[in-house]
Tab-separated table of C-alpha atoms and ligand atoms in Angstrom:
chain	number	residue	atom	x	y	z
I	1	UNK	CA	-41.680	44.314	63.963
I	2	UNK	CA	-40.619	46.557	66.857
I	3	UNK	CA	-41.614	43.979	69.494
I	4	UNK	CA	-39.842	41.257	67.547
I	5	UNK	CA	-36.702	43.403	67.339
I	6	UNK	CA	-36.716	43.955	71.104
I	7	UNK	CA	-37.137	40.241	71.760
I	8	UNK	CA	-34.276	39.304	69.442
I	9	UNK	CA	-32.048	41.867	71.177
I	10	UNK	CA	-32.949	40.501	74.604
I	11	UNK	CA	-32.396	36.906	73.520
I	12	UNK	CA	-29.004	37.909	72.156
I	13	UNK	CA	-28.061	39.503	75.488
I	14	UNK	CA	-29.113	36.327	77.247
I	15	UNK	CA	-27.121	34.127	74.868
I	16	UNK	CA	-24.122	36.432	75.240
I	17	UNK	CA	-23.733	37.146	71.532
I	18	UNK	CA	-25.750	38.865	68.789
I	19	UNK	CA	-28.107	36.320	67.241
I	20	UNK	CA	-27.613	34.970	63.742
I	21	UNK	CA	-30.054	33.374	61.325
I	22	UNK	CA	-29.874	31.346	58.143
I	23	UNK	CA	-32.543	30.913	55.455
I	24	UNK	CA	-31.902	27.883	53.242
I	25	UNK	CA	-33.693	27.661	49.902
I	26	UNK	CA	-34.836	24.561	48.078
I	27	UNK	CA	-36.543	24.628	44.693
I	28	UNK	CA	-36.994	27.243	42.030
I	29	UNK	CA	-36.201	30.923	41.490
I	30	UNK	CA	-39.545	31.895	43.026
I	31	UNK	CA	-38.483	30.280	46.250
I	32	UNK	CA	-35.074	31.926	46.001
I	33	UNK	CA	-36.806	35.289	45.714
I	34	UNK	CA	-39.086	34.467	48.664
I	35	UNK	CA	-35.987	33.642	50.703
I	36	UNK	CA	-34.614	37.095	49.967
I	37	UNK	CA	-37.786	38.451	51.549
I	38	UNK	CA	-37.328	36.157	54.560
I	39	UNK	CA	-33.756	37.405	54.902
I	40	UNK	CA	-34.962	41.004	54.591
I	41	UNK	CA	-37.371	40.468	57.484
I	42	UNK	CA	-34.753	38.648	59.564
I	43	UNK	CA	-32.346	41.538	59.065
I	44	UNK	CA	-35.054	44.053	60.031
I	45	UNK	CA	-35.754	42.282	63.317
I	46	UNK	CA	-32.070	42.219	64.172
I	47	UNK	CA	-30.614	38.878	63.189
I	48	UNK	CA	-27.123	38.790	61.693
I	49	UNK	CA	-26.438	36.404	58.839
I	50	UNK	CA	-25.094	32.930	59.688
I	51	UNK	CA	-22.964	31.023	57.188
I	52	UNK	CA	-24.202	27.599	58.250
I	53	UNK	CA	-26.765	25.868	60.443
I	54	UNK	CA	-24.027	25.161	63.037
I	55	UNK	CA	-23.440	28.870	63.456
I	56	UNK	CA	-27.124	29.866	63.526
I	57	UNK	CA	-29.546	30.621	66.358
I	58	UNK	CA	-32.475	30.610	63.940
I	59	UNK	CA	-32.814	28.261	60.946
I	60	UNK	CA	-35.547	28.471	58.321
I	61	UNK	CA	-35.923	26.037	55.429
I	62	UNK	CA	-37.894	27.387	52.473
I	63	UNK	CA	-39.027	24.093	50.991
I	64	UNK	CA	-39.916	22.690	47.563
I	65	UNK	CA	-42.126	19.706	46.826
I	66	UNK	CA	-41.992	19.499	43.048
I	67	UNK	CA	-40.294	16.094	43.205
I	68	UNK	CA	-40.064	13.496	45.971
I	69	UNK	CA	-36.294	14.038	46.270
I	70	UNK	CA	-36.818	17.637	47.297
I	71	UNK	CA	-38.931	16.469	50.253
I	72	UNK	CA	-36.516	13.744	51.315
I	73	UNK	CA	-33.717	16.253	51.367
I	74	UNK	CA	-35.575	18.463	53.841
I	75	UNK	CA	-36.305	15.543	56.172
I	76	UNK	CA	-32.607	14.661	56.072
I	77	UNK	CA	-31.563	18.193	56.990
I	78	UNK	CA	-34.144	18.319	59.802
I	79	UNK	CA	-32.734	15.106	61.227
I	80	UNK	CA	-29.329	16.767	61.494
I	81	UNK	CA	-30.808	19.777	63.300
I	82	UNK	CA	-31.874	17.555	66.206
I	83	UNK	CA	-28.259	17.261	67.390
I	84	UNK	CA	-27.730	21.003	66.815
I	85	UNK	CA	-30.634	21.757	69.103
I	86	UNK	CA	-29.174	19.497	71.764
I	87	UNK	CA	-26.025	21.626	71.668
I	88	UNK	CA	-27.955	24.930	71.470
I	89	UNK	CA	-31.325	24.643	73.243
I	90	UNK	CA	-32.201	28.215	72.255
I	91	UNK	CA	-32.064	27.288	68.549
I	92	UNK	CA	-35.359	28.063	66.775
I	93	UNK	CA	-36.271	26.019	63.677
I	94	UNK	CA	-38.844	27.147	61.087
I	95	UNK	CA	-40.214	25.639	57.887
I	96	UNK	CA	-42.067	27.384	55.091
I	97	UNK	CA	-42.630	27.095	51.345
I	98	UNK	CA	-44.382	24.681	49.048
I	99	UNK	CA	-44.024	21.469	51.046
I	100	UNK	CA	-45.948	23.066	53.903
I	101	UNK	CA	-49.022	23.493	51.703
I	102	UNK	CA	-49.458	19.707	51.765
I	103	UNK	CA	-51.496	18.441	54.665
I	104	UNK	CA	-49.777	15.080	54.964
I	105	UNK	CA	-46.373	16.773	55.170
I	106	UNK	CA	-47.405	19.076	58.005
I	107	UNK	CA	-48.941	16.085	59.778
I	108	UNK	CA	-45.692	14.123	59.462
I	109	UNK	CA	-43.638	17.006	60.805
I	110	UNK	CA	-46.071	17.533	63.649
I	111	UNK	CA	-45.663	13.882	64.638
I	112	UNK	CA	-42.050	13.081	63.822
I	113	UNK	CA	-40.062	16.304	64.094
I	114	UNK	CA	-40.534	18.016	67.454
I	115	UNK	CA	-37.405	20.001	66.602
I	116	UNK	CA	-39.564	22.293	64.426
I	117	UNK	CA	-40.909	25.411	66.201
I	118	UNK	CA	-42.666	27.326	63.421
I	119	UNK	CA	-44.454	26.313	60.214
I	120	UNK	CA	-46.125	28.527	57.635
I	121	UNK	CA	-46.942	28.209	53.939
I	122	UNK	CA	-46.606	30.029	50.644
I	123	UNK	CA	-49.692	32.250	51.017
I	124	UNK	CA	-48.851	33.877	54.331
I	125	UNK	CA	-45.132	34.560	53.972
I	126	UNK	CA	-45.845	38.231	54.622
I	127	UNK	CA	-47.016	37.246	58.125
I	128	UNK	CA	-43.522	35.989	58.984
I	129	UNK	CA	-42.737	38.852	61.439
I	130	UNK	CA	-45.914	38.194	63.489
I	131	UNK	CA	-45.442	34.433	63.407
I	132	UNK	CA	-41.804	34.788	64.389
I	133	UNK	CA	-42.807	36.919	67.347
I	134	UNK	CA	-45.291	34.263	68.439
I	135	UNK	CA	-42.711	31.504	68.102
I	136	UNK	CA	-40.007	33.436	69.953
I	137	UNK	CA	-42.169	34.681	72.789
I	138	UNK	CA	-44.339	31.630	73.455
I	139	UNK	CA	-41.669	28.989	72.973
I	140	UNK	CA	-44.411	26.721	71.818
I	141	UNK	CA	-45.034	25.421	68.349
I	142	UNK	CA	-46.709	27.816	65.896
I	143	UNK	CA	-48.377	26.439	62.773
I	144	UNK	CA	-50.266	28.673	60.348
I	145	UNK	CA	-51.139	27.489	56.859
I	146	UNK	CA	-53.554	29.241	54.530
I	147	UNK	CA	-55.495	27.280	51.923
I	148	UNK	CA	-55.093	30.024	49.372
I	149	UNK	CA	-55.140	33.774	48.921
I	150	UNK	CA	-56.035	36.421	46.406
I	151	UNK	CA	-53.820	38.972	48.115
I	152	UNK	CA	-50.542	40.298	46.850
I	153	UNK	CA	-48.564	42.022	49.574
I	154	UNK	CA	-46.222	44.697	48.258
I	155	UNK	CA	-43.124	46.246	49.809
I	156	UNK	CA	-41.754	43.503	52.029
I	157	UNK	CA	-38.157	44.182	53.051
I	158	UNK	CA	-35.673	42.279	50.886
I	159	UNK	CA	-32.057	41.230	51.388
I	160	UNK	CA	-30.650	40.597	47.892
I	161	UNK	CA	-28.064	37.907	47.331
I	162	UNK	CA	-26.334	39.889	44.580
I	163	UNK	CA	-26.113	43.699	44.597
I	164	UNK	CA	-26.157	43.895	40.791
I	165	UNK	CA	-28.967	41.516	39.847
I	166	UNK	CA	-32.362	40.645	41.175
I	167	UNK	CA	-35.448	38.561	40.575
I	168	UNK	CA	-38.755	40.416	40.380
I	169	UNK	CA	-42.053	38.566	40.836
I	170	UNK	CA	-44.541	39.561	38.186
I	171	UNK	CA	-47.135	36.961	39.079
I	172	UNK	CA	-47.837	34.262	41.608
I	173	UNK	CA	-49.486	30.841	41.336
I	174	UNK	CA	-50.350	28.753	38.303
I	175	UNK	CA	-53.583	27.796	36.539
I	176	UNK	CA	-52.235	25.232	34.123
I	177	UNK	CA	-52.590	22.014	36.063
I	178	UNK	CA	-50.115	19.965	34.057
I	179	UNK	CA	-51.176	16.494	35.155
I	180	UNK	CA	-47.858	15.602	36.874
I	181	UNK	CA	-47.342	18.899	38.670
I	182	UNK	CA	-48.015	19.865	42.284
I	183	UNK	CA	-47.266	23.586	41.870
I	184	UNK	CA	-50.862	24.787	41.220
I	185	UNK	CA	-51.956	23.023	44.428
I	186	UNK	CA	-49.248	24.519	46.626
I	187	UNK	CA	-48.958	27.962	45.050
I	188	UNK	CA	-52.615	28.619	44.351
I	189	UNK	CA	-54.344	30.393	41.481
I	190	UNK	CA	-52.597	32.719	39.088
I	191	UNK	CA	-52.406	36.359	40.245
I	192	UNK	CA	-50.552	39.120	38.399
I	193	UNK	CA	-49.015	42.157	40.021
I	194	UNK	CA	-50.035	45.563	38.706
I	195	UNK	CA	-47.543	46.835	36.100
I	196	UNK	CA	-46.993	50.027	38.115
I	197	UNK	CA	-46.000	48.019	41.194
I	198	UNK	CA	-43.549	45.980	39.092
I	199	UNK	CA	-42.077	49.034	37.375
I	200	UNK	CA	-41.804	50.893	40.682
I	201	UNK	CA	-39.848	48.011	42.178
I	202	UNK	CA	-37.563	47.809	39.137
I	203	UNK	CA	-36.887	51.556	39.234
I	204	UNK	CA	-35.935	51.292	42.896
I	205	UNK	CA	-33.681	48.328	42.115
I	206	UNK	CA	-32.018	50.275	39.292
I	207	UNK	CA	-31.419	53.206	41.673
I	208	UNK	CA	-29.836	50.727	44.044
I	209	UNK	CA	-27.329	49.558	41.427
I	210	UNK	CA	-29.126	46.581	39.897
I	211	UNK	CA	-28.222	45.994	36.242
I	212	UNK	CA	-29.918	42.704	35.473
I	213	UNK	CA	-33.407	41.653	36.409
I	214	UNK	CA	-35.178	38.343	36.041
I	215	UNK	CA	-38.959	38.595	35.771
I	216	UNK	CA	-40.420	35.630	37.609
I	217	UNK	CA	-43.624	33.661	37.193
I	218	UNK	CA	-44.650	30.036	36.670
I	219	UNK	CA	-46.017	31.028	33.293
I	220	UNK	CA	-44.954	34.564	32.428
I	221	UNK	CA	-46.627	34.394	29.023
I	222	UNK	CA	-50.044	34.539	30.602
I	223	UNK	CA	-49.111	37.615	32.675
I	224	UNK	CA	-51.719	40.318	33.050
I	225	UNK	CA	-54.756	38.455	31.777
I	226	UNK	CA	-56.588	38.739	35.079
I	227	UNK	CA	-55.844	42.407	35.771
I	228	UNK	CA	-58.713	44.910	35.796
I	229	UNK	CA	-56.976	46.529	32.834
I	230	UNK	CA	-55.268	43.608	31.074
I	231	UNK	CA	-51.651	44.073	29.992
I	232	UNK	CA	-49.797	41.445	27.960
I	233	UNK	CA	-46.381	40.099	28.884
I	234	UNK	CA	-44.956	41.555	25.670
I	235	UNK	CA	-46.259	44.998	26.673
I	236	UNK	CA	-44.873	44.654	30.176
I	237	UNK	CA	-41.447	43.694	28.808
I	238	UNK	CA	-41.380	46.808	26.658
I	239	UNK	CA	-42.132	48.995	29.673
I	240	UNK	CA	-39.484	47.230	31.745
I	241	UNK	CA	-36.879	47.855	29.026
I	242	UNK	CA	-37.565	51.613	29.307
I	243	UNK	CA	-36.291	51.712	32.912
I	244	UNK	CA	-32.969	53.573	32.935
I	245	UNK	CA	-30.066	51.777	34.552
I	246	UNK	CA	-31.368	48.288	33.830
I	247	UNK	CA	-29.074	46.751	31.222
I	248	UNK	CA	-30.330	43.203	31.004
I	249	UNK	CA	-33.786	41.703	31.267
I	250	UNK	CA	-34.400	37.978	31.646
I	251	UNK	CA	-37.600	36.089	32.408
I	252	UNK	CA	-38.767	32.697	33.556
I	253	UNK	CA	-40.723	30.511	32.809
I	254	UNK	CA	-42.401	30.580	29.403
I	255	UNK	CA	-45.109	28.061	28.686
I	256	UNK	CA	-45.069	27.199	24.967
I	257	UNK	CA	-48.861	27.255	24.688
I	258	UNK	CA	-49.031	30.978	25.550
I	259	UNK	CA	-45.940	32.300	23.785
I	260	UNK	CA	-47.204	34.979	21.405
I	261	UNK	CA	-45.731	36.322	18.177
I	262	UNK	CA	-45.862	39.737	19.838
I	263	UNK	CA	-43.420	38.445	22.454
I	264	UNK	CA	-41.060	37.153	19.757
I	265	UNK	CA	-41.194	40.617	18.127
I	266	UNK	CA	-40.421	42.416	21.384
I	267	UNK	CA	-37.552	40.033	22.177
I	268	UNK	CA	-36.048	40.575	18.748
I	269	UNK	CA	-36.445	44.379	18.945
I	270	UNK	CA	-35.348	45.154	22.475
I	271	UNK	CA	-31.612	45.010	22.995
I	272	UNK	CA	-31.882	44.768	26.760
I	273	UNK	CA	-33.760	41.476	26.589
I	274	UNK	CA	-31.269	38.659	26.923
I	275	UNK	CA	-30.794	36.266	24.048
I	276	UNK	CA	-31.999	33.323	26.061
I	277	UNK	CA	-35.330	31.576	26.241
I	278	UNK	CA	-36.204	28.798	28.648
I	279	UNK	CA	-39.018	26.916	26.948
I	280	UNK	CA	-39.878	23.700	28.783
I	281	UNK	CA	-41.050	20.996	26.385
I	282	UNK	CA	-41.412	18.102	28.911
I	283	UNK	CA	-41.791	15.446	26.180
I	284	UNK	CA	-41.342	15.035	22.438
I	285	UNK	CA	-44.373	12.787	22.034
I	286	UNK	CA	-47.702	14.443	21.248
I	287	UNK	CA	-49.513	11.548	22.907
I	288	UNK	CA	-47.638	12.064	26.180
I	289	UNK	CA	-47.984	15.846	25.920
I	290	UNK	CA	-51.750	15.394	25.752
I	291	UNK	CA	-51.701	13.127	28.807
I	292	UNK	CA	-49.566	15.744	30.579
I	293	UNK	CA	-52.213	18.366	29.772
I	294	UNK	CA	-49.583	20.621	28.217
I	295	UNK	CA	-51.963	21.799	25.482
I	296	UNK	CA	-49.498	21.805	22.572
I	297	UNK	CA	-48.222	19.096	20.251
I	298	UNK	CA	-44.706	18.216	19.180
I	299	UNK	CA	-45.386	19.885	15.830
I	300	UNK	CA	-46.686	23.074	17.419
I	301	UNK	CA	-43.667	23.279	19.705
I	302	UNK	CA	-41.197	22.774	16.880
I	303	UNK	CA	-43.115	25.273	14.757
I	304	UNK	CA	-42.767	27.823	17.551
I	305	UNK	CA	-39.040	27.129	17.879
I	306	UNK	CA	-38.755	27.615	14.105
I	307	UNK	CA	-40.471	31.033	14.290
I	308	UNK	CA	-38.255	32.101	17.166
I	309	UNK	CA	-35.072	30.995	15.417
I	310	UNK	CA	-36.093	32.791	12.249
I	311	UNK	CA	-36.094	36.102	14.151
I	312	UNK	CA	-33.201	35.340	16.507
I	313	UNK	CA	-30.935	32.694	14.989
I	314	UNK	CA	-28.269	32.765	17.708
I	315	UNK	CA	-30.698	32.718	20.655
I	316	UNK	CA	-29.901	30.246	23.435
I	317	UNK	CA	-32.731	27.819	23.910
I	318	UNK	CA	-33.032	25.711	27.063
I	319	UNK	CA	-35.716	23.362	28.289
I	320	UNK	CA	-37.058	20.978	30.933
I	321	UNK	CA	-37.758	17.340	30.097
I	322	UNK	CA	-39.463	14.656	32.169
I	323	UNK	CA	-38.565	11.010	31.565
I	324	UNK	CA	-40.884	8.165	32.503
I	325	UNK	CA	-44.264	9.899	32.650
I	326	UNK	CA	-46.962	7.196	33.136
I	327	UNK	CA	-47.603	5.310	29.899
I	328	UNK	CA	-44.417	6.536	28.168
I	329	UNK	CA	-43.399	3.845	25.678
I	330	UNK	CA	-40.031	3.326	24.025
I	331	UNK	CA	-41.495	4.963	20.935
I	332	UNK	CA	-42.665	8.030	22.887
I	333	UNK	CA	-39.231	8.289	24.421
I	334	UNK	CA	-37.553	8.124	21.017
I	335	UNK	CA	-39.761	11.048	20.002
I	336	UNK	CA	-38.234	12.979	22.890
I	337	UNK	CA	-34.707	12.072	21.768
I	338	UNK	CA	-35.407	13.192	18.210
I	339	UNK	CA	-37.006	16.428	19.412
I	340	UNK	CA	-33.893	17.214	21.443
I	341	UNK	CA	-31.859	16.920	18.254
I	342	UNK	CA	-34.303	18.929	16.166
I	343	UNK	CA	-34.766	21.785	18.641
I	344	UNK	CA	-31.005	22.166	19.260
I	345	UNK	CA	-30.936	23.073	22.944
I	346	UNK	CA	-28.064	24.862	24.666
I	347	UNK	CA	-28.871	22.881	27.751
I	348	UNK	CA	-31.730	20.978	29.294
I	349	UNK	CA	-32.815	20.170	32.812
I	350	UNK	CA	-33.796	16.519	32.777
I	351	UNK	CA	-35.949	14.964	35.477
I	352	UNK	CA	-37.082	11.477	36.387
I	353	UNK	CA	-40.856	11.527	36.684
I	354	UNK	CA	-41.812	11.759	40.347
I	355	UNK	CA	-45.272	10.761	41.504
I	356	UNK	CA	-46.928	13.605	43.423
I	357	UNK	CA	-49.897	12.709	45.587
I	358	UNK	CA	-52.994	14.653	44.602
I	359	UNK	CA	-52.066	15.143	40.940
I	360	UNK	CA	-54.013	13.323	38.181
I	361	UNK	CA	-50.877	11.561	36.913
I	362	UNK	CA	-50.346	9.860	40.270
I	363	UNK	CA	-53.523	7.864	39.651
I	364	UNK	CA	-52.670	6.884	36.072
I	365	UNK	CA	-52.038	3.271	35.252
I	366	UNK	CA	-48.859	2.141	33.489
I	367	UNK	CA	-46.414	3.868	35.826
I	368	UNK	CA	-43.032	3.261	34.160
I	369	UNK	CA	-40.752	0.853	36.083
I	370	UNK	CA	-37.770	2.458	37.833
I	371	UNK	CA	-35.109	0.637	35.836
I	372	UNK	CA	-36.678	1.592	32.496
I	373	UNK	CA	-36.908	5.190	33.653
I	374	UNK	CA	-33.229	5.246	34.673
I	375	UNK	CA	-32.067	3.653	31.440
I	376	UNK	CA	-33.982	6.250	29.401
I	377	UNK	CA	-32.672	9.036	31.587
I	378	UNK	CA	-29.061	8.078	30.778
I	379	UNK	CA	-29.805	7.987	27.057
I	380	UNK	CA	-31.465	11.383	27.252
I	381	UNK	CA	-28.487	12.897	29.068
I	382	UNK	CA	-26.226	11.602	26.315
I	383	UNK	CA	-28.427	13.123	23.586
I	384	UNK	CA	-28.609	16.485	25.376
I	385	UNK	CA	-24.849	16.525	25.897
I	386	UNK	CA	-24.154	15.848	22.239
I	387	UNK	CA	-26.393	18.589	20.844
I	388	UNK	CA	-25.652	21.092	23.582
I	389	UNK	CA	-21.880	20.873	23.301
I	390	UNK	CA	-22.044	21.403	19.601
I	391	UNK	CA	-24.365	24.372	19.964
I	392	UNK	CA	-22.676	26.066	22.886
I	393	UNK	CA	-19.397	26.353	20.994
I	394	UNK	CA	-20.910	28.670	18.366
I	395	UNK	CA	-19.398	31.818	19.897
I	396	UNK	CA	-15.796	30.581	20.058
I	397	UNK	CA	-13.382	33.375	19.122
I	398	UNK	CA	-15.966	36.135	19.475
I	399	UNK	CA	-15.753	39.007	21.940
I	400	UNK	CA	-18.944	39.394	23.941
I	401	UNK	CA	-20.236	41.407	26.890
I	402	UNK	CA	-20.025	39.544	30.172
I	403	UNK	CA	-21.772	40.589	33.379
I	404	UNK	CA	-19.194	39.599	35.991
I	405	UNK	CA	-20.852	37.803	38.895
I	406	UNK	CA	-18.273	36.253	41.208
I	407	UNK	CA	-14.696	35.243	41.852
I	408	UNK	CA	-13.846	31.820	40.536
I	409	UNK	CA	-12.396	28.939	42.549
I	410	UNK	CA	-9.386	29.166	40.236
I	411	UNK	CA	-7.181	31.919	41.745
I	412	UNK	CA	-7.034	35.113	39.671
I	413	UNK	CA	-10.164	34.223	37.713
I	414	UNK	CA	-13.663	35.676	37.787
I	415	UNK	CA	-16.881	34.292	36.289
I	416	UNK	CA	-19.841	35.867	34.607
I	417	UNK	CA	-22.450	35.353	31.949
I	418	UNK	CA	-23.124	36.542	28.444
I	419	UNK	CA	-26.582	37.612	27.373
I	420	UNK	CA	-27.138	34.068	26.051
I	421	UNK	CA	-26.765	32.828	29.627
I	422	UNK	CA	-23.563	30.895	28.961
I	423	UNK	CA	-20.927	31.121	31.687
I	424	UNK	CA	-17.462	32.521	31.003
I	425	UNK	CA	-14.443	32.206	33.292
I	426	UNK	CA	-11.572	34.601	32.640
I	427	UNK	CA	-8.567	36.156	34.388
I	428	UNK	CA	-9.707	39.297	36.170
I	429	UNK	CA	-9.853	41.039	39.515
I	430	UNK	CA	-12.770	40.973	41.979
I	431	UNK	CA	-13.431	44.691	41.472
I	432	UNK	CA	-14.975	43.765	38.102
I	433	UNK	CA	-17.888	42.091	39.877
I	434	UNK	CA	-21.172	43.747	38.926
I	435	UNK	CA	-19.872	45.367	35.756
I	436	UNK	CA	-20.373	44.419	32.129
I	437	UNK	CA	-17.080	43.960	30.275
I	438	UNK	CA	-16.123	42.694	26.819
I	439	UNK	CA	-14.406	39.304	26.964
I	440	UNK	CA	-12.981	37.186	24.149
I	441	UNK	CA	-14.399	33.669	24.315
I	442	UNK	CA	-11.245	31.651	23.605
I	443	UNK	CA	-12.247	28.038	24.256
I	444	UNK	CA	-15.534	26.274	24.812
I	445	UNK	CA	-15.453	23.522	27.444
I	446	UNK	CA	-18.800	21.924	26.809
I	447	UNK	CA	-21.218	24.140	28.692
I	448	UNK	CA	-18.941	27.078	29.528
I	449	UNK	CA	-16.132	29.187	28.100
I	450	UNK	CA	-12.650	30.166	29.146
I	451	UNK	CA	-12.054	33.718	27.966
I	452	UNK	CA	-9.599	36.570	28.125
I	453	UNK	CA	-9.723	40.355	28.237
I	454	UNK	CA	-7.758	42.753	26.135
I	455	UNK	CA	-5.923	44.972	28.591
I	456	UNK	CA	-7.514	48.399	28.529
I	457	UNK	CA	-5.137	51.329	28.694
E	501	LIG	N1	-43.809	26.497	35.589
E	501	LIG	C1	-42.688	25.941	35.008
E	501	LIG	C2	-41.996	24.827	35.755
E	501	LIG	C3	-42.140	24.614	37.190
E	501	LIG	S1	-41.523	23.134	37.844
E	501	LIG	C4	-43.102	25.388	33.654
E	501	LIG	O1	-44.215	25.038	33.414
E	501	LIG	O2	-42.204	25.232	32.875
E	501	LIG	C5	-39.991	22.925	37.016
E	501	LIG	C6	-39.889	21.647	36.267
E	501	LIG	O3	-39.983	20.542	37.129
E	501	LIG	C7	-40.958	21.409	35.234
E	501	LIG	O4	-40.727	22.067	34.045
E	501	LIG	C8	-40.917	19.910	35.060
E	501	LIG	O5	-40.004	19.552	34.055
E	501	LIG	C9	-40.397	19.422	36.391
E	501	LIG	N2	-41.438	18.709	37.133
E	501	LIG	C10	-42.594	19.214	37.609
E	501	LIG	N3	-43.303	18.239	38.215
E	501	LIG	C11	-42.578	17.097	38.111
E	501	LIG	C12	-42.771	15.742	38.534
E	501	LIG	N4	-43.874	15.367	39.155
E	501	LIG	N5	-41.799	14.849	38.249
E	501	LIG	C13	-40.680	15.215	37.610
E	501	LIG	N6	-40.440	16.459	37.199
E	501	LIG	C14	-41.379	17.406	37.438
E	502	LIG	FE1	-46.482	23.047	36.907
E	502	LIG	FE2	-47.419	23.181	34.464
E	502	LIG	FE3	-47.856	25.192	36.145
E	502	LIG	FE4	-45.419	24.754	35.214
E	502	LIG	S1	-47.200	25.349	34.000
E	502	LIG	S2	-45.969	25.152	37.306
E	502	LIG	S3	-45.328	22.541	35.046
E	502	LIG	S4	-48.652	23.129	36.298
E	503	LIG	FE1	-40.664	23.820	44.103
E	503	LIG	FE2	-42.548	25.404	44.864
E	503	LIG	FE3	-40.849	26.186	43.045
E	503	LIG	S1	-42.735	23.248	44.563
E	503	LIG	S2	-40.268	24.315	42.032
E	503	LIG	S3	-40.360	25.723	45.089
E	503	LIG	S4	-42.995	26.720	43.166
C-alpha cells in the first residue's frame, strides 16, 4: 500500500494535479459492494474521486456477465476510452469482476483492446493494491485471474456510497447451477462468512452511522451450511437484529427452494426486518422450472407465497422472471402470466433469456426465436404492470416511516423508501437525508408515492 501511495503521489506531481479515479459498476448488488471495496483501496492509495471517465486518471470497470447485453455494454465503454487515452496518455484502465472469469473474454480483450492495462477477476479482488502497483510501476499489461478460491479476506478498506446504509456480504459464490446461469462459474463455490465477522462488521457500520443494512448473497437461505459450526440464515438474522443502532435489515437474494418456515417466523417476529422479500420465480411452468434446475414446482412456489402471506399479509413481494428459456412453449408462457397474477407481485425484473456459453441451457435444442421472445416479453410487462400497480397502491392515505435517501430532481423534494421498499417523494429539506421520518402517502403513481409531512412543531 505504502509504495503504491508514493507512486500515486509522484505521478500526480508529474501530471501537475492530484490524481483522480473512477470505479464503474455493472451488475448486481454484490458487484456494487465489491466496487465500494475498490473505491476504499483507491482512496487509501491516494486517488481522489472522479465524477466521470473524462475527468479520471484511473478507470476501473467492475463487470457483469449474467446476460450478453452486460458484456456488450463494457466493450462499448472501452471503445470510448481509446480516445480518452489519446488525450491523456497517463490514463490507466483496469477491468475486474465476473466477465474476467471467462477465458474467451480475457482473450478478446488481450487481442482487441490494448487500451486495457490491468485485468483481474472476482477471486483476487483483495490483491488489487499489489496489482495496481505492478500496473503503475511497470507500465506494462498486468493480467491475473484465479480459477477459484476458498479464501475469504476480511477487513478490506471500504468507501461507502451512502453514509446511512450499506450492503454486507454474508456469503460468496453459488452452488445451485441453474441451467441458464453463469454466476456459479464466475463466482465459484458457495462460502459463508463466520457470523462473528459479519456481526463485527455490522457493529462497526452502526457505530459509523449506518441505519439500514442489506445482507448479500446469491442464495442467502443456504447461508451457514458449510461453516464448521453451522448457523442458519434465520439464526443469523436474529443476531443481526440485536445490533444496536441498526434500524432496518434487508437481504438478497432468497432462493425459493431453501426458504425455511423458521425464516418466515423470524421475519414476522423481528420488527427491524423490512417487509419486503425478493423471491425470484424465473418461470410459472413446472416443466420449464425443472429444465432450469430450479428444484421447485409452480405449486411449491405458490404454496410458499401462501405461507408467507398468511404471516405477513402486507409484505412486498418482488421477483425475477426469464422469458424465452429454451423449449418454452406458448402454454408454458401462459403459466408464467397466470402465476404473476396469482402471486401478486409489487414489481418484477423481467429478462429476455440470454445464452451464456458454458451453461447447460446454451446447448439445449429449441432455442426460442427472437421475435417470439420479444412478443412474450411485452405481454409479460403488461401483466406485471397491471398487478403491480394495483398492489402498490395499498398504502394510499397511510402514514409510514420513510428512510430519506436523496434529494429529488424536483426542487424542494426528497426521496426515500418505506420498509416495503416502495419509493416515496415528498417536500422536504436535504438535512433529512439519512433519517427515518413519518410521511403520509398521499397518491400512488404506479410504482412510487408522492407524500407529505405533517409539520412538526
Ligand atoms: N442468485 C440470484 C440471481 C442472480 S442473477 C437468484 O438466484 O435469484 C439475477 C437474475 O438474472 C436471475 O434471477 C435471473 O432472472 C437473471 N438471469 C440469470 N441468468 C440469465 C440468463 N442467462 N438470461 C437471462 N436472465 C438471466
Ligand atoms: Fe444463478 Fe441460480 Fe445461483 Fe441465482 S441461484 S446465482 S440464478 S445459479
Ligand atoms: Fe453479474 Fe456477477 Fe452479479 S455476473 S449479476 S455481477 S454475480
